[in-house]
JSON list of C-alpha atoms in Angstrom, two decimals:
[
{"chain": "A", "resi": 1, "resn": "MET", "atom": "CA", "xyz": [-28.68, -24.95, 3.66]},
{"chain": "A", "resi": 2, "resn": "PRO", "atom": "CA", "xyz": [-25.21, -26.76, 2.26]},
{"chain": "A", "resi": 3, "resn": "PRO", "atom": "CA", "xyz": [-22.41, -24.45, 2.69]},
{"chain": "A", "resi": 4, "resn": "VAL", "atom": "CA", "xyz": [-21.74, -22.05, 0.17]},
{"chain": "A", "resi": 5, "resn": "SER", "atom": "CA", "xyz": [-18.33, -22.04, -1.86]},
{"chain": "A", "resi": 6, "resn": "PHE", "atom": "CA", "xyz": [-15.84, -19.07, -1.68]},
{"chain": "A", "resi": 7, "resn": "SER", "atom": "CA", "xyz": [-16.21, -18.43, -5.70]},
{"chain": "A", "resi": 8, "resn": "GLU", "atom": "CA", "xyz": [-20.06, -18.49, -4.93]},
{"chain": "A", "resi": 9, "resn": "LEU", "atom": "CA", "xyz": [-19.57, -15.86, -2.17]},
{"chain": "A", "resi": 10, "resn": "GLU", "atom": "CA", "xyz": [-17.43, -13.85, -4.59]},
{"chain": "A", "resi": 11, "resn": "THR", "atom": "CA", "xyz": [-19.94, -13.48, -7.14]},
{"chain": "A", "resi": 12, "resn": "ALA", "atom": "CA", "xyz": [-23.01, -12.76, -4.61]},
{"chain": "A", "resi": 13, "resn": "VAL", "atom": "CA", "xyz": [-20.98, -9.36, -3.14]},
{"chain": "A", "resi": 14, "resn": "ALA", "atom": "CA", "xyz": [-19.71, -8.42, -6.37]},
{"chain": "A", "resi": 15, "resn": "ALA", "atom": "CA", "xyz": [-22.97, -7.98, -7.67]},
{"chain": "A", "resi": 16, "resn": "ALA", "atom": "CA", "xyz": [-23.49, -5.17, -5.20]},
{"chain": "A", "resi": 17, "resn": "GLY", "atom": "CA", "xyz": [-19.99, -3.34, -5.67]},
{"chain": "A", "resi": 18, "resn": "LEU", "atom": "CA", "xyz": [-18.19, -5.19, -3.10]},
{"chain": "A", "resi": 19, "resn": "ILE", "atom": "CA", "xyz": [-15.52, -7.64, -2.65]},
{"chain": "A", "resi": 20, "resn": "LEU", "atom": "CA", "xyz": [-14.31, -10.75, -0.29]},
{"chain": "A", "resi": 21, "resn": "ARG", "atom": "CA", "xyz": [-11.27, -9.87, 1.82]},
{"chain": "A", "resi": 22, "resn": "GLY", "atom": "CA", "xyz": [-10.69, -13.16, 3.13]},
{"chain": "A", "resi": 23, "resn": "GLY", "atom": "CA", "xyz": [-11.26, -15.09, 5.76]},
{"chain": "A", "resi": 24, "resn": "PHE", "atom": "CA", "xyz": [-10.78, -17.49, 8.81]},
{"chain": "A", "resi": 25, "resn": "HIS", "atom": "CA", "xyz": [-11.54, -20.14, 11.07]},
{"chain": "A", "resi": 26, "resn": "PRO", "atom": "CA", "xyz": [-12.27, -18.49, 14.58]},
{"chain": "A", "resi": 27, "resn": "ARG", "atom": "CA", "xyz": [-11.07, -19.40, 18.09]},
{"chain": "A", "resi": 28, "resn": "ALA", "atom": "CA", "xyz": [-12.11, -18.15, 21.16]},
{"chain": "A", "resi": 29, "resn": "GLU", "atom": "CA", "xyz": [-9.31, -15.56, 21.44]},
{"chain": "A", "resi": 30, "resn": "ASP", "atom": "CA", "xyz": [-10.63, -13.77, 18.16]},
{"chain": "A", "resi": 31, "resn": "ALA", "atom": "CA", "xyz": [-14.17, -12.85, 20.18]},
{"chain": "A", "resi": 32, "resn": "VAL", "atom": "CA", "xyz": [-15.99, -13.47, 17.24]},
{"chain": "A", "resi": 33, "resn": "PRO", "atom": "CA", "xyz": [-20.01, -13.26, 18.85]},
{"chain": "A", "resi": 34, "resn": "GLY", "atom": "CA", "xyz": [-21.84, -16.59, 18.09]},
{"chain": "A", "resi": 35, "resn": "ASP", "atom": "CA", "xyz": [-18.68, -18.71, 17.62]},
{"chain": "A", "resi": 36, "resn": "PRO", "atom": "CA", "xyz": [-19.13, -19.30, 13.93]},
{"chain": "A", "resi": 37, "resn": "ALA", "atom": "CA", "xyz": [-17.16, -22.05, 12.44]},
{"chain": "A", "resi": 38, "resn": "THR", "atom": "CA", "xyz": [-16.01, -19.66, 9.56]},
{"chain": "A", "resi": 39, "resn": "LEU", "atom": "CA", "xyz": [-16.12, -15.43, 9.30]},
{"chain": "A", "resi": 40, "resn": "ILE", "atom": "CA", "xyz": [-15.23, -14.06, 6.07]},
{"chain": "A", "resi": 41, "resn": "LEU", "atom": "CA", "xyz": [-14.63, -10.26, 5.18]},
{"chain": "A", "resi": 42, "resn": "VAL", "atom": "CA", "xyz": [-16.57, -8.28, 2.92]},
{"chain": "A", "resi": 43, "resn": "GLY", "atom": "CA", "xyz": [-15.26, -4.74, 1.84]},
{"chain": "A", "resi": 44, "resn": "ASN", "atom": "CA", "xyz": [-14.22, -2.45, -1.05]},
{"chain": "A", "resi": 45, "resn": "ALA", "atom": "CA", "xyz": [-11.34, -1.51, -3.28]},
{"chain": "A", "resi": 46, "resn": "GLY", "atom": "CA", "xyz": [-11.45, 0.04, -6.45]},
{"chain": "A", "resi": 47, "resn": "PRO", "atom": "CA", "xyz": [-14.18, 2.09, -8.06]},
{"chain": "A", "resi": 48, "resn": "ALA", "atom": "CA", "xyz": [-17.18, -0.54, -7.94]},
{"chain": "A", "resi": 49, "resn": "PHE", "atom": "CA", "xyz": [-18.29, 0.12, -4.50]},
{"chain": "A", "resi": 50, "resn": "TRP", "atom": "CA", "xyz": [-18.77, 3.76, -5.05]},
{"chain": "A", "resi": 51, "resn": "HIS", "atom": "CA", "xyz": [-20.66, 3.65, -7.99]},
{"chain": "A", "resi": 52, "resn": "ALA", "atom": "CA", "xyz": [-22.82, 1.31, -6.21]},
{"chain": "A", "resi": 53, "resn": "PHE", "atom": "CA", "xyz": [-23.47, 3.42, -3.34]},
{"chain": "A", "resi": 54, "resn": "THR", "atom": "CA", "xyz": [-24.34, 6.38, -5.59]},
{"chain": "A", "resi": 55, "resn": "ARG", "atom": "CA", "xyz": [-26.73, 4.88, -7.56]},
{"chain": "A", "resi": 56, "resn": "GLU", "atom": "CA", "xyz": [-28.49, 3.40, -4.58]},
{"chain": "A", "resi": 57, "resn": "ARG", "atom": "CA", "xyz": [-28.24, 5.67, -1.68]},
{"chain": "A", "resi": 58, "resn": "ARG", "atom": "CA", "xyz": [-31.08, 7.19, -0.10]},
{"chain": "A", "resi": 59, "resn": "ASN", "atom": "CA", "xyz": [-31.47, 10.68, 2.19]},
{"chain": "A", "resi": 60, "resn": "GLU", "atom": "CA", "xyz": [-30.96, 8.92, 5.29]},
{"chain": "A", "resi": 61, "resn": "LYS", "atom": "CA", "xyz": [-28.67, 9.47, 8.41]},
{"chain": "A", "resi": 62, "resn": "SER", "atom": "CA", "xyz": [-25.67, 7.76, 7.81]},
{"chain": "A", "resi": 63, "resn": "PRO", "atom": "CA", "xyz": [-26.37, 6.82, 4.22]},
{"chain": "A", "resi": 64, "resn": "MET", "atom": "CA", "xyz": [-23.30, 4.41, 3.47]},
{"chain": "A", "resi": 65, "resn": "ASP", "atom": "CA", "xyz": [-23.33, 2.70, 6.75]},
{"chain": "A", "resi": 66, "resn": "ALA", "atom": "CA", "xyz": [-27.34, 2.22, 5.87]},
{"chain": "A", "resi": 67, "resn": "TRP", "atom": "CA", "xyz": [-26.55, 1.04, 1.90]},
{"chain": "A", "resi": 68, "resn": "THR", "atom": "CA", "xyz": [-24.19, -1.55, 3.69]},
{"chain": "A", "resi": 69, "resn": "LYS", "atom": "CA", "xyz": [-26.26, -3.02, 6.43]},
{"chain": "A", "resi": 70, "resn": "ARG", "atom": "CA", "xyz": [-29.33, -2.83, 3.81]},
{"chain": "A", "resi": 71, "resn": "THR", "atom": "CA", "xyz": [-27.07, -4.63, 1.15]},
{"chain": "A", "resi": 72, "resn": "VAL", "atom": "CA", "xyz": [-25.31, -7.17, 2.79]},
{"chain": "A", "resi": 73, "resn": "GLU", "atom": "CA", "xyz": [-28.31, -8.38, 4.69]},
{"chain": "A", "resi": 74, "resn": "THR", "atom": "CA", "xyz": [-29.66, -8.83, 1.50]},
{"chain": "A", "resi": 75, "resn": "PHE", "atom": "CA", "xyz": [-27.44, -11.45, 0.41]},
{"chain": "A", "resi": 76, "resn": "ALA", "atom": "CA", "xyz": [-26.41, -12.68, 3.54]},
{"chain": "A", "resi": 77, "resn": "ALA", "atom": "CA", "xyz": [-30.03, -13.97, 4.15]},
{"chain": "A", "resi": 78, "resn": "GLY", "atom": "CA", "xyz": [-29.82, -16.38, 0.62]},
{"chain": "A", "resi": 79, "resn": "LEU", "atom": "CA", "xyz": [-26.23, -17.53, 1.96]},
{"chain": "A", "resi": 80, "resn": "GLY", "atom": "CA", "xyz": [-27.38, -18.50, 5.47]},
{"chain": "A", "resi": 81, "resn": "ALA", "atom": "CA", "xyz": [-25.13, -16.12, 6.90]},
{"chain": "A", "resi": 82, "resn": "ARG", "atom": "CA", "xyz": [-25.11, -13.65, 9.49]},
{"chain": "A", "resi": 83, "resn": "ALA", "atom": "CA", "xyz": [-23.50, -10.17, 9.24]},
{"chain": "A", "resi": 84, "resn": "MET", "atom": "CA", "xyz": [-21.64, -8.12, 11.67]},
{"chain": "A", "resi": 85, "resn": "TYR", "atom": "CA", "xyz": [-20.74, -4.64, 11.21]},
{"chain": "A", "resi": 86, "resn": "PRO", "atom": "CA", "xyz": [-17.50, -2.59, 11.82]},
{"chain": "A", "resi": 87, "resn": "PHE", "atom": "CA", "xyz": [-19.91, 0.42, 12.80]},
{"chain": "A", "resi": 88, "resn": "GLU", "atom": "CA", "xyz": [-22.00, -0.48, 15.03]},
{"chain": "A", "resi": 89, "resn": "GLY", "atom": "CA", "xyz": [-21.23, 0.10, 18.79]},
{"chain": "A", "resi": 90, "resn": "PRO", "atom": "CA", "xyz": [-19.79, 0.39, 21.25]},
{"chain": "A", "resi": 91, "resn": "PRO", "atom": "CA", "xyz": [-18.43, -2.07, 22.03]},
{"chain": "A", "resi": 92, "resn": "TYR", "atom": "CA", "xyz": [-17.00, -2.00, 18.25]},
{"chain": "A", "resi": 93, "resn": "LEU", "atom": "CA", "xyz": [-16.02, -5.80, 16.94]},
{"chain": "A", "resi": 94, "resn": "PRO", "atom": "CA", "xyz": [-12.34, -5.90, 16.19]},
{"chain": "A", "resi": 95, "resn": "PHE", "atom": "CA", "xyz": [-12.46, -6.18, 12.46]},
{"chain": "A", "resi": 96, "resn": "GLN", "atom": "CA", "xyz": [-8.90, -4.86, 12.17]},
{"chain": "A", "resi": 97, "resn": "HIS", "atom": "CA", "xyz": [-7.77, -7.95, 14.21]},
{"chain": "A", "resi": 98, "resn": "TRP", "atom": "CA", "xyz": [-9.72, -10.05, 12.17]},
{"chain": "A", "resi": 99, "resn": "ALA", "atom": "CA", "xyz": [-8.47, -8.38, 8.61]},
{"chain": "A", "resi": 100, "resn": "GLN", "atom": "CA", "xyz": [-5.09, -9.36, 9.64]},
{"chain": "A", "resi": 101, "resn": "HIS", "atom": "CA", "xyz": [-6.53, -13.32, 9.87]},
{"chain": "A", "resi": 102, "resn": "CYS", "atom": "CA", "xyz": [-7.36, -13.19, 6.42]},
{"chain": "A", "resi": 103, "resn": "GLU", "atom": "CA", "xyz": [-5.18, -10.70, 4.29]},
{"chain": "A", "resi": 104, "resn": "PRO", "atom": "CA", "xyz": [-1.20, -10.06, 4.63]},
{"chain": "A", "resi": 105, "resn": "VAL", "atom": "CA", "xyz": [-2.14, -6.15, 5.87]},
{"chain": "A", "resi": 106, "resn": "HIS", "atom": "CA", "xyz": [-0.21, -4.37, 8.53]},
{"chain": "A", "resi": 107, "resn": "PRO", "atom": "CA", "xyz": [-0.94, -1.77, 10.79]},
{"chain": "A", "resi": 108, "resn": "SER", "atom": "CA", "xyz": [0.78, 1.77, 9.13]},
{"chain": "A", "resi": 109, "resn": "PRO", "atom": "CA", "xyz": [2.32, 4.25, 10.32]},
{"chain": "A", "resi": 110, "resn": "ILE", "atom": "CA", "xyz": [-0.96, 6.38, 10.55]},
{"chain": "A", "resi": 111, "resn": "GLY", "atom": "CA", "xyz": [-2.87, 3.67, 12.03]},
{"chain": "A", "resi": 112, "resn": "ALA", "atom": "CA", "xyz": [-4.77, 2.20, 9.27]},
{"chain": "A", "resi": 113, "resn": "LEU", "atom": "CA", "xyz": [-3.76, -0.98, 7.85]},
{"chain": "A", "resi": 114, "resn": "ILE", "atom": "CA", "xyz": [-1.78, -0.92, 4.74]},
{"chain": "A", "resi": 115, "resn": "HIS", "atom": "CA", "xyz": [-2.57, -3.47, 1.82]},
{"chain": "A", "resi": 116, "resn": "PRO", "atom": "CA", "xyz": [0.54, -4.28, -0.28]},
{"chain": "A", "resi": 117, "resn": "VAL", "atom": "CA", "xyz": [-1.72, -3.56, -3.27]},
{"chain": "A", "resi": 118, "resn": "TYR", "atom": "CA", "xyz": [-4.37, -1.44, -2.54]},
{"chain": "A", "resi": 119, "resn": "GLY", "atom": "CA", "xyz": [-2.22, 0.86, -0.08]},
{"chain": "A", "resi": 120, "resn": "LEU", "atom": "CA", "xyz": [-4.34, 2.86, 2.23]},
{"chain": "A", "resi": 121, "resn": "TRP", "atom": "CA", "xyz": [-7.43, 2.73, -0.34]},
{"chain": "A", "resi": 122, "resn": "HIS", "atom": "CA", "xyz": [-9.37, -0.01, 0.65]},
{"chain": "A", "resi": 123, "resn": "ALA", "atom": "CA", "xyz": [-11.80, -0.89, 3.94]},
{"chain": "A", "resi": 124, "resn": "TYR", "atom": "CA", "xyz": [-13.77, -3.55, 5.34]},
{"chain": "A", "resi": 125, "resn": "ARG", "atom": "CA", "xyz": [-17.57, -3.01, 5.37]},
{"chain": "A", "resi": 126, "resn": "ALA", "atom": "CA", "xyz": [-19.03, -6.38, 7.23]},
{"chain": "A", "resi": 127, "resn": "ALA", "atom": "CA", "xyz": [-17.81, -9.85, 8.07]},
{"chain": "A", "resi": 128, "resn": "LEU", "atom": "CA", "xyz": [-20.19, -12.79, 6.99]},
{"chain": "A", "resi": 129, "resn": "ALA", "atom": "CA", "xyz": [-20.39, -15.72, 9.92]},
{"chain": "A", "resi": 130, "resn": "PHE", "atom": "CA", "xyz": [-21.29, -18.95, 9.10]},
{"chain": "A", "resi": 131, "resn": "ASP", "atom": "CA", "xyz": [-22.18, -21.88, 11.63]},
{"chain": "A", "resi": 132, "resn": "GLU", "atom": "CA", "xyz": [-20.48, -24.38, 8.52]},
{"chain": "A", "resi": 133, "resn": "LYS", "atom": "CA", "xyz": [-16.65, -24.57, 8.37]},
{"chain": "A", "resi": 134, "resn": "ILE", "atom": "CA", "xyz": [-15.94, -23.46, 4.51]},
{"chain": "A", "resi": 135, "resn": "SER", "atom": "CA", "xyz": [-13.01, -24.12, 2.63]},
{"chain": "A", "resi": 136, "resn": "LEU", "atom": "CA", "xyz": [-10.78, -20.60, 2.13]},
{"chain": "A", "resi": 137, "resn": "PRO", "atom": "CA", "xyz": [-8.13, -19.65, -0.04]},
{"chain": "A", "resi": 138, "resn": "GLU", "atom": "CA", "xyz": [-4.50, -19.31, 1.53]},
{"chain": "A", "resi": 139, "resn": "LYS", "atom": "CA", "xyz": [-3.86, -15.42, 3.54]},
{"chain": "A", "resi": 140, "resn": "GLY", "atom": "CA", "xyz": [-0.78, -15.44, 1.37]},
{"chain": "A", "resi": 141, "resn": "THR", "atom": "CA", "xyz": [2.12, -13.66, 3.26]},
{"chain": "A", "resi": 142, "resn": "ALA", "atom": "CA", "xyz": [3.54, -10.22, 2.15]},
{"chain": "A", "resi": 143, "resn": "PRO", "atom": "CA", "xyz": [6.14, -7.89, 3.93]},
{"chain": "A", "resi": 144, "resn": "SER", "atom": "CA", "xyz": [4.37, -4.56, 4.99]},
{"chain": "A", "resi": 145, "resn": "PRO", "atom": "CA", "xyz": [5.40, -1.98, 2.52]},
{"chain": "A", "resi": 146, "resn": "CYS", "atom": "CA", "xyz": [6.26, 0.64, 5.26]},
{"chain": "A", "resi": 147, "resn": "ASP", "atom": "CA", "xyz": [9.37, -1.28, 6.58]},
{"chain": "A", "resi": 148, "resn": "THR", "atom": "CA", "xyz": [10.91, -0.31, 3.41]},
{"chain": "A", "resi": 149, "resn": "CYS", "atom": "CA", "xyz": [9.88, 3.34, 3.05]},
{"chain": "A", "resi": 150, "resn": "ALA", "atom": "CA", "xyz": [12.09, 5.10, 4.23]},
{"chain": "A", "resi": 151, "resn": "ASP", "atom": "CA", "xyz": [10.90, 8.39, 3.98]},
{"chain": "A", "resi": 152, "resn": "LYS", "atom": "CA", "xyz": [7.40, 7.74, 5.37]},
{"chain": "A", "resi": 153, "resn": "PRO", "atom": "CA", "xyz": [5.84, 10.67, 3.59]},
{"chain": "A", "resi": 154, "resn": "CYS", "atom": "CA", "xyz": [2.27, 10.21, 5.60]},
{"chain": "A", "resi": 155, "resn": "LEU", "atom": "CA", "xyz": [3.88, 11.14, 8.72]},
{"chain": "A", "resi": 156, "resn": "ASN", "atom": "CA", "xyz": [5.52, 14.31, 7.57]},
{"chain": "A", "resi": 157, "resn": "THR", "atom": "CA", "xyz": [2.69, 15.87, 5.03]},
{"chain": "A", "resi": 158, "resn": "CYS", "atom": "CA", "xyz": [-0.21, 16.59, 7.80]},
{"chain": "A", "resi": 159, "resn": "PRO", "atom": "CA", "xyz": [-0.71, 20.46, 7.50]},
{"chain": "A", "resi": 160, "resn": "VAL", "atom": "CA", "xyz": [-1.14, 20.52, 11.24]},
{"chain": "A", "resi": 161, "resn": "GLY", "atom": "CA", "xyz": [1.17, 17.44, 12.09]},
{"chain": "A", "resi": 162, "resn": "ALA", "atom": "CA", "xyz": [-1.94, 15.27, 13.64]},
{"chain": "A", "resi": 163, "resn": "PHE", "atom": "CA", "xyz": [-0.04, 11.77, 13.37]},
{"chain": "A", "resi": 164, "resn": "THR", "atom": "CA", "xyz": [2.96, 11.75, 16.03]},
{"chain": "A", "resi": 165, "resn": "PRO", "atom": "CA", "xyz": [6.07, 9.61, 14.63]},
{"chain": "A", "resi": 166, "resn": "ASN", "atom": "CA", "xyz": [7.49, 6.95, 16.82]},
{"chain": "A", "resi": 167, "resn": "SER", "atom": "CA", "xyz": [4.47, 6.64, 19.25]},
{"chain": "A", "resi": 168, "resn": "SER", "atom": "CA", "xyz": [3.04, 3.17, 19.88]},
{"chain": "A", "resi": 169, "resn": "PRO", "atom": "CA", "xyz": [-0.27, 2.93, 19.93]},
{"chain": "A", "resi": 170, "resn": "VAL", "atom": "CA", "xyz": [0.09, 5.68, 16.85]},
{"chain": "A", "resi": 171, "resn": "SER", "atom": "CA", "xyz": [-1.08, 9.19, 18.40]},
{"chain": "A", "resi": 172, "resn": "TYR", "atom": "CA", "xyz": [-3.73, 10.97, 16.27]},
{"chain": "A", "resi": 173, "resn": "ASN", "atom": "CA", "xyz": [-4.79, 14.69, 16.94]},
{"chain": "A", "resi": 174, "resn": "VAL", "atom": "CA", "xyz": [-8.53, 14.20, 16.13]},
{"chain": "A", "resi": 175, "resn": "PRO", "atom": "CA", "xyz": [-9.35, 17.67, 17.28]},
{"chain": "A", "resi": 176, "resn": "ALA", "atom": "CA", "xyz": [-6.59, 19.47, 15.35]},
{"chain": "A", "resi": 177, "resn": "CYS", "atom": "CA", "xyz": [-7.73, 17.58, 12.17]},
{"chain": "A", "resi": 178, "resn": "ALA", "atom": "CA", "xyz": [-11.13, 18.47, 12.39]},
{"chain": "A", "resi": 179, "resn": "ASP", "atom": "CA", "xyz": [-10.64, 22.16, 13.46]},
{"chain": "A", "resi": 180, "resn": "PHE", "atom": "CA", "xyz": [-8.39, 22.32, 10.52]},
{"chain": "A", "resi": 181, "resn": "LEU", "atom": "CA", "xyz": [-10.45, 20.70, 7.89]},
{"chain": "A", "resi": 182, "resn": "ALA", "atom": "CA", "xyz": [-13.56, 23.04, 9.05]},
{"chain": "A", "resi": 183, "resn": "SER", "atom": "CA", "xyz": [-11.21, 26.08, 8.21]},
{"chain": "A", "resi": 184, "resn": "THR", "atom": "CA", "xyz": [-10.47, 28.10, 4.59]},
{"chain": "A", "resi": 185, "resn": "GLU", "atom": "CA", "xyz": [-7.11, 26.15, 4.94]},
{"chain": "A", "resi": 186, "resn": "GLY", "atom": "CA", "xyz": [-8.32, 22.95, 4.91]},
{"chain": "A", "resi": 187, "resn": "GLU", "atom": "CA", "xyz": [-10.00, 23.11, 1.66]},
{"chain": "A", "resi": 188, "resn": "ASP", "atom": "CA", "xyz": [-7.55, 20.82, 0.10]},
{"chain": "A", "resi": 189, "resn": "CYS", "atom": "CA", "xyz": [-8.01, 17.69, 2.59]},
{"chain": "A", "resi": 190, "resn": "LEU", "atom": "CA", "xyz": [-11.51, 18.17, 2.65]},
{"chain": "A", "resi": 191, "resn": "ASP", "atom": "CA", "xyz": [-12.09, 17.97, -1.14]},
{"chain": "A", "resi": 192, "resn": "PHE", "atom": "CA", "xyz": [-9.42, 15.53, -2.08]},
{"chain": "A", "resi": 193, "resn": "GLY", "atom": "CA", "xyz": [-9.06, 13.49, 1.14]},
{"chain": "A", "resi": 194, "resn": "CYS", "atom": "CA", "xyz": [-6.42, 13.35, 3.81]},
{"chain": "A", "resi": 195, "resn": "ALA", "atom": "CA", "xyz": [-3.56, 14.55, 2.72]},
{"chain": "A", "resi": 196, "resn": "ALA", "atom": "CA", "xyz": [-0.97, 11.94, 4.82]},
{"chain": "A", "resi": 197, "resn": "ARG", "atom": "CA", "xyz": [-3.04, 8.96, 3.35]},
{"chain": "A", "resi": 198, "resn": "ARG", "atom": "CA", "xyz": [-2.56, 10.64, -0.37]},
{"chain": "A", "resi": 199, "resn": "ALA", "atom": "CA", "xyz": [0.91, 10.87, 0.64]},
{"chain": "A", "resi": 200, "resn": "CYS", "atom": "CA", "xyz": [1.50, 7.21, 0.44]},
{"chain": "A", "resi": 201, "resn": "PRO", "atom": "CA", "xyz": [3.23, 6.03, -2.68]},
{"chain": "A", "resi": 202, "resn": "VAL", "atom": "CA", "xyz": [1.38, 2.56, -2.05]},
{"chain": "A", "resi": 203, "resn": "GLY", "atom": "CA", "xyz": [-1.85, 1.81, -4.14]},
{"chain": "A", "resi": 204, "resn": "ARG", "atom": "CA", "xyz": [-2.14, 4.64, -6.38]},
{"chain": "A", "resi": 205, "resn": "ASP", "atom": "CA", "xyz": [-4.64, 3.32, -8.62]},
{"chain": "A", "resi": 206, "resn": "TYR", "atom": "CA", "xyz": [-6.70, 2.98, -5.90]},
{"chain": "A", "resi": 207, "resn": "ILE", "atom": "CA", "xyz": [-7.12, 6.48, -4.59]},
{"chain": "A", "resi": 208, "resn": "TYR", "atom": "CA", "xyz": [-10.19, 7.57, -3.91]},
{"chain": "A", "resi": 209, "resn": "PRO", "atom": "CA", "xyz": [-11.75, 9.99, -6.14]},
{"chain": "A", "resi": 210, "resn": "PRO", "atom": "CA", "xyz": [-12.77, 13.59, -5.39]},
{"chain": "A", "resi": 211, "resn": "ALA", "atom": "CA", "xyz": [-16.44, 12.77, -4.87]},
{"chain": "A", "resi": 212, "resn": "GLN", "atom": "CA", "xyz": [-15.86, 9.98, -2.48]},
{"chain": "A", "resi": 213, "resn": "ALA", "atom": "CA", "xyz": [-13.18, 11.41, -0.61]},
{"chain": "A", "resi": 214, "resn": "ARG", "atom": "CA", "xyz": [-15.39, 14.40, -0.22]},
{"chain": "A", "resi": 215, "resn": "PHE", "atom": "CA", "xyz": [-18.10, 12.44, 1.33]},
{"chain": "A", "resi": 216, "resn": "HIS", "atom": "CA", "xyz": [-15.95, 10.56, 3.72]},
{"chain": "A", "resi": 217, "resn": "MET", "atom": "CA", "xyz": [-14.42, 13.87, 4.76]},
{"chain": "A", "resi": 218, "resn": "ASP", "atom": "CA", "xyz": [-18.03, 15.72, 5.26]},
{"chain": "A", "resi": 219, "resn": "ALA", "atom": "CA", "xyz": [-18.95, 12.49, 7.53]},
{"chain": "A", "resi": 220, "resn": "PHE", "atom": "CA", "xyz": [-15.56, 12.98, 9.31]},
{"chain": "A", "resi": 221, "resn": "ASN", "atom": "CA", "xyz": [-16.98, 16.18, 10.23]},
{"chain": "A", "resi": 222, "resn": "MET", "atom": "CA", "xyz": [-20.04, 15.75, 11.16]},
{"chain": "A", "resi": 223, "resn": "ALA", "atom": "CA", "xyz": [-18.95, 13.19, 13.56]},
{"chain": "A", "resi": 224, "resn": "HIS", "atom": "CA", "xyz": [-16.88, 15.75, 15.28]},
{"chain": "A", "resi": 225, "resn": "GLY", "atom": "CA", "xyz": [-19.07, 18.33, 15.27]},
{"chain": "A", "resi": 226, "resn": "ARG", "atom": "CA", "xyz": [-17.70, 20.35, 12.76]},
{"chain": "A", "resi": 227, "resn": "ALA", "atom": "CA", "xyz": [-20.18, 20.05, 10.00]},
{"chain": "A", "resi": 228, "resn": "ASP", "atom": "CA", "xyz": [-21.87, 23.14, 8.79]}
]
């Protein structure tokens, strides 16, 4: 199979409500299984992903991961790619490391990678590994928006102070967050998403709608034993 072009890949993933998040040509230190010549990340930002998922979801365990794998495997096979996922493990693949090779994203004060346009409202869902070397667009450069954010509201908005300022790596009190979400006081975060994440001024046009936010918060509760 001849190498596909980046634009052909964009068209293929767009049909599934997904977007390409850039790519790179891995080196040994990038720890990409199988030593491919090209690795391209697939993810989401904006409403298309949620619309596609809700149309096609099934009643199954971890429905978003299952939908992602089913969808990506379908187009990966047609493109001659091997698919990898951030949710398979342990050990988990270093998607955040890979992402920083692909786009001008940076660790935010609460740990998640911040994008100069999408803010904190984006995700990496899969990686496509190719044996062929594919021509890739420039990564682009942009400073972290957090560097010029004096107030850093993400660090002082959490109702239970789950994030500890000035710690490296970021200190996140998961049990405190999970306990709060399971309480009556946690309904706002449960219904609309993490208050610290919502406080970020970057990418406001990409904030998840309530149904999507609730889906992710329910999944968080279930993963930490707080589901009803």
